Coordinates of C-alpha atoms and ligand atoms in Angstrom, one line a residue:
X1 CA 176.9 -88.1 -21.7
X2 CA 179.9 -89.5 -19.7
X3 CA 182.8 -88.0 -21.3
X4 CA 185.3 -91.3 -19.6
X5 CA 183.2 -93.6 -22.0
X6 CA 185.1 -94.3 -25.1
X7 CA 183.3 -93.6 -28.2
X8 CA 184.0 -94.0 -32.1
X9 CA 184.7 -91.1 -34.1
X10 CA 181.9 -89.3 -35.8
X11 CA 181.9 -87.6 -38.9
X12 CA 180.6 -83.9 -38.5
X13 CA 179.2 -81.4 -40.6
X14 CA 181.7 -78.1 -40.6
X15 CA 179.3 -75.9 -40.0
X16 CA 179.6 -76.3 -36.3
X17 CA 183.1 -76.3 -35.4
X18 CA 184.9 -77.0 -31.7
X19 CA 186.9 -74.2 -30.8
X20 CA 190.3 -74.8 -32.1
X21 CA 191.8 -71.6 -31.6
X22 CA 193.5 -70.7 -28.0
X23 CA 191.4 -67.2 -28.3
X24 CA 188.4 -68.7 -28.6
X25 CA 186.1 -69.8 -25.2
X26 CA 183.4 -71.8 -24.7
X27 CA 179.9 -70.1 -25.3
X28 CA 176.6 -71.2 -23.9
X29 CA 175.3 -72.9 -27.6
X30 CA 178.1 -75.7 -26.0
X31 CA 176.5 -76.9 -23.1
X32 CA 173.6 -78.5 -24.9
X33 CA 172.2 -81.8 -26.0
X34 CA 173.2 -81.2 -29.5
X35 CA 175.9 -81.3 -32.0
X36 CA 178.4 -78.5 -30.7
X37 CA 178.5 -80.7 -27.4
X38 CA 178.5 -83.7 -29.5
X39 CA 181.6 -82.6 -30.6
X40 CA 183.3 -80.9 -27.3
X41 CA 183.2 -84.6 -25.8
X42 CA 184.2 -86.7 -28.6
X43 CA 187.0 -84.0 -29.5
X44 CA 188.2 -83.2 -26.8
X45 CA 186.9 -85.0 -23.9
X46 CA 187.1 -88.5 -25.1
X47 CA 190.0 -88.1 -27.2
X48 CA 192.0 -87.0 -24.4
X49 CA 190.5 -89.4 -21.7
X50 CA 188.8 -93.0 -23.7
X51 CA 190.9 -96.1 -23.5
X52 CA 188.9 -97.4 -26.6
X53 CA 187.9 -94.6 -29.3
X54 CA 185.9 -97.3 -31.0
X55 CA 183.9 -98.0 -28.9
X56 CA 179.9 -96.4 -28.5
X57 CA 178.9 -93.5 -25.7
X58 CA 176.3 -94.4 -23.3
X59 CA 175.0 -93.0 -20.1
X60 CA 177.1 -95.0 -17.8
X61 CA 180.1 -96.3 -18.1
X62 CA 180.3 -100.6 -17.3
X63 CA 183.3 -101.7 -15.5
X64 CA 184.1 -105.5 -15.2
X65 CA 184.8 -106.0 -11.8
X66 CA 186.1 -109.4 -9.9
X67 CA 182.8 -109.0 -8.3
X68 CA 180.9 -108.5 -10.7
X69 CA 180.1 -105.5 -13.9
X70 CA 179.9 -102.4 -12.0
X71 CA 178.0 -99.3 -13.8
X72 CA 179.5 -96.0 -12.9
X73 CA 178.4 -92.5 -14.0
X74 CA 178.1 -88.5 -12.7
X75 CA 175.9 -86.0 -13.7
X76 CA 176.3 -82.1 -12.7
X77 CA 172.8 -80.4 -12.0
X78 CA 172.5 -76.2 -12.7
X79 CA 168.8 -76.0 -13.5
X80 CA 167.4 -72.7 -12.8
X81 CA 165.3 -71.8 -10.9
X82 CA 166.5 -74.8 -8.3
X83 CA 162.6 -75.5 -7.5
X84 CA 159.8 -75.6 -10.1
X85 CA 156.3 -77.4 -10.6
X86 CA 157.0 -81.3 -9.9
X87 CA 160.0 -81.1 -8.9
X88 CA 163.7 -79.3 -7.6
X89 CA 167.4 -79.2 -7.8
X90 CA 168.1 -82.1 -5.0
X91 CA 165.3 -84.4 -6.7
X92 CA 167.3 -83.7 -10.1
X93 CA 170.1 -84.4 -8.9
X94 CA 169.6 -88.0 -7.5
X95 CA 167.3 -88.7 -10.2
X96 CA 169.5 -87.7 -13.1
X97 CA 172.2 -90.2 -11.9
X98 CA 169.8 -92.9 -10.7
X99 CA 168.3 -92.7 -14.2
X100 CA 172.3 -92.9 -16.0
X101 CA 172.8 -96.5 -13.9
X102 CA 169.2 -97.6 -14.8
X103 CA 170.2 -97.3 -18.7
X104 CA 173.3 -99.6 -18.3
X105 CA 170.5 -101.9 -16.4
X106 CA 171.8 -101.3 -12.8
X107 CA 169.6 -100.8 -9.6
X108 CA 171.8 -97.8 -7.2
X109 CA 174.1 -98.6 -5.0
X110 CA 175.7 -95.6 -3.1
X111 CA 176.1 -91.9 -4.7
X112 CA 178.0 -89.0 -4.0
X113 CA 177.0 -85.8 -3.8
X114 CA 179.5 -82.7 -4.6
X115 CA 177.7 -78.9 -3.5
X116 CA 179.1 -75.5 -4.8
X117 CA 177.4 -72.8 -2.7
X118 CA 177.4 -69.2 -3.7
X119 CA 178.3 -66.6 -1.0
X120 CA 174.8 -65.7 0.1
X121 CA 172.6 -68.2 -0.3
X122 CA 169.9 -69.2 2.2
X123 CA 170.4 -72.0 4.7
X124 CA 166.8 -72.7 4.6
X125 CA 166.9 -73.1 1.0
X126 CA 169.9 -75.2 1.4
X127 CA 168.0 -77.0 4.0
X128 CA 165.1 -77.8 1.7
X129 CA 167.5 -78.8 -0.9
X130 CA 169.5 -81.4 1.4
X131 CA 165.8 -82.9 2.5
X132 CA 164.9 -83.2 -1.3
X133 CA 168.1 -85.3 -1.7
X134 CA 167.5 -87.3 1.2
X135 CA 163.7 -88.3 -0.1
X136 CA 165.0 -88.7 -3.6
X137 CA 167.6 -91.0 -2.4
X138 CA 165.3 -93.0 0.2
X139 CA 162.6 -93.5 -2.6
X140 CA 165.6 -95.3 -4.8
X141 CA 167.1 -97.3 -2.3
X142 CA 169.9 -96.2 -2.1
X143 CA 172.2 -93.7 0.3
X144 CA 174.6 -90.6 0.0
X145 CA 177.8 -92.2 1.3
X146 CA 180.0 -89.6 0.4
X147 CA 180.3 -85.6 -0.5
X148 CA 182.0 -82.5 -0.7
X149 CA 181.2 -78.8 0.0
X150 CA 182.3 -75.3 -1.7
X151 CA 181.7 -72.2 -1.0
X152 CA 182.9 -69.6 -3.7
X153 CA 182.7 -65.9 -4.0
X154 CA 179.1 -64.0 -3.9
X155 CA 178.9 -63.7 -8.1
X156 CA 181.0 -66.9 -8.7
X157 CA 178.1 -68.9 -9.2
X158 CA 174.2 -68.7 -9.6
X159 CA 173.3 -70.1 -5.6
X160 CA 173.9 -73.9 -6.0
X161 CA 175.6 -76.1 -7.7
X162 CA 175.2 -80.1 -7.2
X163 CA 177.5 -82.7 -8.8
X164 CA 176.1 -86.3 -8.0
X165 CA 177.9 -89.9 -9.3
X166 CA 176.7 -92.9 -8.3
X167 CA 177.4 -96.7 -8.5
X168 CA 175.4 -100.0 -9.2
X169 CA 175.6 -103.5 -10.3
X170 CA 174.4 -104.7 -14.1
X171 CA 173.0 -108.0 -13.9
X172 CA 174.1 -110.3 -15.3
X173 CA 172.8 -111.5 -18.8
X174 CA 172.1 -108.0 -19.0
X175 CA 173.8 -106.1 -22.2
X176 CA 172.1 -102.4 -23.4
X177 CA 174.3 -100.9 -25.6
X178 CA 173.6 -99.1 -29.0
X179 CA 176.2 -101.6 -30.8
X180 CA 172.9 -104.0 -30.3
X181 CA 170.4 -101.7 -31.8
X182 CA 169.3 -103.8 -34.7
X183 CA 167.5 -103.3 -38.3
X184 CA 163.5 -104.7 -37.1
X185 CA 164.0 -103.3 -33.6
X186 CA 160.9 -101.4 -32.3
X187 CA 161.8 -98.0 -30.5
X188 CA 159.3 -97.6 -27.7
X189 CA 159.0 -94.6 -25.4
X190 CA 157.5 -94.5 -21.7
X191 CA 155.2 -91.7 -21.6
X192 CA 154.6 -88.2 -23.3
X193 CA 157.1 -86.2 -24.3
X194 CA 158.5 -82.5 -23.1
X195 CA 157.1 -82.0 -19.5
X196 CA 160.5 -81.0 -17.5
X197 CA 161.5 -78.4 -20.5
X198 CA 158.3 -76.3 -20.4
X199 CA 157.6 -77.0 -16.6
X200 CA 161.6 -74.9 -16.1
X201 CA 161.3 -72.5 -19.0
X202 CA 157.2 -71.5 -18.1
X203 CA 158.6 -70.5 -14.6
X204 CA 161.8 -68.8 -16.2
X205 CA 159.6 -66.6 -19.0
X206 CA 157.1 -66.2 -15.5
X207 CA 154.3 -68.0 -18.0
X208 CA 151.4 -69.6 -16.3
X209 CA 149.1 -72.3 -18.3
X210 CA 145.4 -73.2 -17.9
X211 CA 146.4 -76.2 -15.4
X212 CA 149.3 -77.5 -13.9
X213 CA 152.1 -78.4 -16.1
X214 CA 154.5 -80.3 -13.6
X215 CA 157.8 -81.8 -14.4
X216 CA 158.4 -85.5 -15.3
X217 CA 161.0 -85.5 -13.1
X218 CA 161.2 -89.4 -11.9
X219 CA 162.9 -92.4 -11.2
X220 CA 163.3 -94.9 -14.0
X221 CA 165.3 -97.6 -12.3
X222 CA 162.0 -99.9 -10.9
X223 CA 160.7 -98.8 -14.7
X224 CA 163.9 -100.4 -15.8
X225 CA 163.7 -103.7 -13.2
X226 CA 160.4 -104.6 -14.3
X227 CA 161.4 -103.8 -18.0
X228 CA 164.2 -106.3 -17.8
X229 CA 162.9 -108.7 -15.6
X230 CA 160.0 -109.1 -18.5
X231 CA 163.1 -109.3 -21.7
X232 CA 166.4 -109.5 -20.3
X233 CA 167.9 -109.0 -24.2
X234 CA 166.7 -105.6 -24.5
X235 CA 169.3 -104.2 -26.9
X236 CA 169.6 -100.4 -25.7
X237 CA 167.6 -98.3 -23.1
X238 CA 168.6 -94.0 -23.1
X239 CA 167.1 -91.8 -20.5
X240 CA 165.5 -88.4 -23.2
X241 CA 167.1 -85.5 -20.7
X242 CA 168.6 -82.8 -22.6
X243 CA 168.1 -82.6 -26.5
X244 CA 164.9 -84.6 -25.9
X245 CA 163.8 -87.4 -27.6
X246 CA 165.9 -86.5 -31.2
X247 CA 169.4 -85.8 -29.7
X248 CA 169.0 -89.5 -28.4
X249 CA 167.8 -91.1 -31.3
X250 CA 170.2 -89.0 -33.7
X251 CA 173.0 -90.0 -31.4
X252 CA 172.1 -93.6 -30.9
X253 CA 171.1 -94.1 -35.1
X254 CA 175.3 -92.7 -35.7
X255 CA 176.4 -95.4 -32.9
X256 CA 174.5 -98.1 -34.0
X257 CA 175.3 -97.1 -37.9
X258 CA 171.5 -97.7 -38.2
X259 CA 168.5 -95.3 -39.4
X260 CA 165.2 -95.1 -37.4
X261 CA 162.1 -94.7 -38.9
X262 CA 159.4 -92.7 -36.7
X263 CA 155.3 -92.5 -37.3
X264 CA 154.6 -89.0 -36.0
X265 CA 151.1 -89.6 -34.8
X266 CA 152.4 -92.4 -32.5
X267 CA 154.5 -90.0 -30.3
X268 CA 152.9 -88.6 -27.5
X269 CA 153.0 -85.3 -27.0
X270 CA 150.0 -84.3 -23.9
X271 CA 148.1 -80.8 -26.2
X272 CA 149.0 -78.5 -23.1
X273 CA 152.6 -78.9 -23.6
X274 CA 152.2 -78.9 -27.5
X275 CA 150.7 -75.5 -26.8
X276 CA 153.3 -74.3 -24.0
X277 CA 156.0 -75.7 -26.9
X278 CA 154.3 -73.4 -29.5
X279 CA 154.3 -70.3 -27.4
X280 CA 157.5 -70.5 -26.2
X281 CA 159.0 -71.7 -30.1
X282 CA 160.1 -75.0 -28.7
X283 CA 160.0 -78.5 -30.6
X284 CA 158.6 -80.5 -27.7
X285 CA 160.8 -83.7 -29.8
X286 CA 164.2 -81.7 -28.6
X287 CA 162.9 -80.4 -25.3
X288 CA 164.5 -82.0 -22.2
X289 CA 162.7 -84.9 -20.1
X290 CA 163.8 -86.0 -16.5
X291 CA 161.5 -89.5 -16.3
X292 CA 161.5 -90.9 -19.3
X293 CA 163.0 -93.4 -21.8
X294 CA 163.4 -94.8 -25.0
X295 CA 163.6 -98.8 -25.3
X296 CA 165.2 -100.6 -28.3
X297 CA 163.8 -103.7 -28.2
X298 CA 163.6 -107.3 -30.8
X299 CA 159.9 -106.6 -32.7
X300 CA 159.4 -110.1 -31.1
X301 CA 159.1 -108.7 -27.7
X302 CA 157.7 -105.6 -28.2
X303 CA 154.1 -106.2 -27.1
X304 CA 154.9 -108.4 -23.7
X305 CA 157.5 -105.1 -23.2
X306 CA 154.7 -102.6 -23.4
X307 CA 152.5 -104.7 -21.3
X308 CA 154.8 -104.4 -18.4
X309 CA 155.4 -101.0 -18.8
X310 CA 151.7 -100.4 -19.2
X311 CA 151.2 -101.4 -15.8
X312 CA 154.2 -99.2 -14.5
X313 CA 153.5 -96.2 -12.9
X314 CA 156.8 -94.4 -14.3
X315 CA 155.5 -95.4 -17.8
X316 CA 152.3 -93.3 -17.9
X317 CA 151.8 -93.6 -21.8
X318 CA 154.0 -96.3 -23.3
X319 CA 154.1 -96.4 -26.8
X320 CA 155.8 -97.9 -30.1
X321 CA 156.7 -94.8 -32.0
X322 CA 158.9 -96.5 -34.8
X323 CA 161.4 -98.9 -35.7
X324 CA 165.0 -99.6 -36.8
X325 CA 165.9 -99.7 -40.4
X326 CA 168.9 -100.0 -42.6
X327 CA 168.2 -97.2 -45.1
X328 CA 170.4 -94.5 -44.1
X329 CA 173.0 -95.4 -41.2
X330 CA 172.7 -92.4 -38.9
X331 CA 169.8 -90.9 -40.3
X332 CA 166.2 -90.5 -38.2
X333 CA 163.3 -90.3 -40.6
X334 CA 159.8 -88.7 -39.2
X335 CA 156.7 -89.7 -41.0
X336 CA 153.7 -87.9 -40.4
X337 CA 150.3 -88.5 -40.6
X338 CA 149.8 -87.3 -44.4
X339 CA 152.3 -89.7 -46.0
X340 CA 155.3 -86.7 -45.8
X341 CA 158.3 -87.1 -43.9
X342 CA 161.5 -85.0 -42.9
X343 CA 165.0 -86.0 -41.5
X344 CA 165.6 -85.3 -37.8
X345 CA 169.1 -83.8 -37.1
X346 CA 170.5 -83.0 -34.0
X347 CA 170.3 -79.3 -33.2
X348 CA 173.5 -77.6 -33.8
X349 CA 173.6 -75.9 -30.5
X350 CA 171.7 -75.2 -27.2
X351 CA 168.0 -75.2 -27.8
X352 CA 167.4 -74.9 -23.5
X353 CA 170.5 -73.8 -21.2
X354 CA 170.3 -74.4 -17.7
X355 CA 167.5 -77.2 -17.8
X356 CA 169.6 -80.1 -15.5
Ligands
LIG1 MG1 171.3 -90.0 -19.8

């Protein structure tokens, strides 16, 4: 979430205040996908920095440019451990912000990358890192053009630190936005949910699963290309990274003053990180993804859509999970299987710290 991007105002529940006292200080339940955040940015964030309150959040901010409309957006990568199965810190950290641009519909220009280095940590760690950055960024097409180095105090920070931003043009006829989410949209998703979550938290709680349970940690910007390139009037695109695939769809539902309808069974979920999610107590529809998306799209289009990104390999298991509705502005509805259904709401804290 940019916190430069103006946003409407939101009502919230009181049960999860900001702090509002001078005493108070900001606690780890803040710094996730879900409500507590929610309200840090719009609060305080947005109030303080948005030229326009009213309008929606997205990933990237869209700048009209005598050039051209220029998407813009940062990203700050803490994930610990920095390396785990399918992926690392320097390939986060390209990806992340590569994936921001893609949901404003822009291919990568140039990114910068900004390192905070703990007194003490290896070079050749720091090496590997660099060289994951580098192949990230080569694989995009696009270059580092500019950065920064710190170094603070041995037990200042936790080894690295990496803030990227990164620039890119939206072309034109190109609008994603949740003010175009629509009542008869279809909500599609790329692939199965939950794999960067339980691939970072099964090496944190040292678990280890009957086969590999790599991240999905990937670019989505040729995903996107092809995407457009097959419906340029797709109405709003959101990379699921932290809060999963319900903190987008609660946040996007509010936006768009809209409700979403989902059919349980149609959301895919792969059974070995259903099981990883049960262990560890984790709803794999909150946990974090790093490669995938979820598509608003007119019903019209939703078939030639999911064709193209059937034959995308950054989409391994597209599917329509639902649609938009106008019962309920704000409100996500899950049907399952049996005919019962429950609301989705987003989490009021952090279900996963330290995933991105
Ligand atoms: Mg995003």
């Amino acid at each position: 979430m940019n916190p430069t991007e103006p946003s409407a105002a939101k009502p919230f529940s009181l049960a999860c205040p900001v702090p509002r006292q001078d005493h108070e200080t900001i606690q780890m339940a803040h710094g996730g996908g879900g409500r507590l955040m929610r309200r840090l940015i719009e609060e305080l964030f947005r109030k303080e920095f948005s030229a326009d309150p009213a309008a929606p959040a997205h990933d990237s901010a869209v700048l009209d440019t005598p050039g051209g409309r220029l998407a813009f957006t940062t990203d700050t990568f803490v994930v610990h451990p920095i390396e785990f199965p399918g992926g690392d810190i320097g390939h986060l950290a390209v990806y992340g912000t590569v994936n921001d641009l893609a949901m404003a519909g822009a291919a990568p220009l140039a990114l910068s990358a900004g390192v905070i280095l703990e007194e003490g940590f290896p070079i050749e760690t720091l090496r590997r890192v660099v060289a994951s950055i580098r192949a990230a960024t080569e694989e995009v097409g696009a270059r580092i053009v500019t950065g920064d180095t710190k170094v603070v105090d041995r037990g200042k920070a936790d080894g690295i630190f990496i803030n990227t931003a990164g620039v890119g043009w939206v072309p034109s006829g190109v609008e994603l936005s949740p003010t175009r989410v629509r009542p008869g949209d279809a909500v599609i998703v790329s692939g199965d949910l939950g794999r960067h979550g339980v691939a970072v938290m099964s090496v944190r709680e040292g678990l280890r699963f009957e086969g590999a349970l790599p991240s999905d940690c990937a670019s989505l910007a040729g995903l996107v290309a092809a995407m457009l390139q097959a419906d340029p009037d797709i109405h709003c695109l959101r990379d699921l990274t932290r809060g999963g695939l319900a903190s987008a769809l609660c946040e996007i539902a509010e936006d768009a003053r809209v409700g979403i309808r989902l059919d349980e069974a149609a959301i895919p979920v792969s059974p070995p990180v259903a099981g990883a999610c049960e262990l560890l107590g984790l709803d794999p529809l909150y946990v974090a993804n790093e490669g995938r998306l979820v598509a608003f799209v007119p019903a019209e289009a939703a078939e030639r859509i999911l064709e193209v990104m059937r034959s995308h390999p950054a989409a391994p298991q597209p599917a329509i999970i639902g649609q938009v509705t106008t019962d309920g502005a704000g409100v996500v509805e899950l049907r399952g299987a049996l005919g019962g259904s429950r609301v989705v709401d987003l989490l009021s804290g952090e279900q996963m710290p330290r995933i991105c």
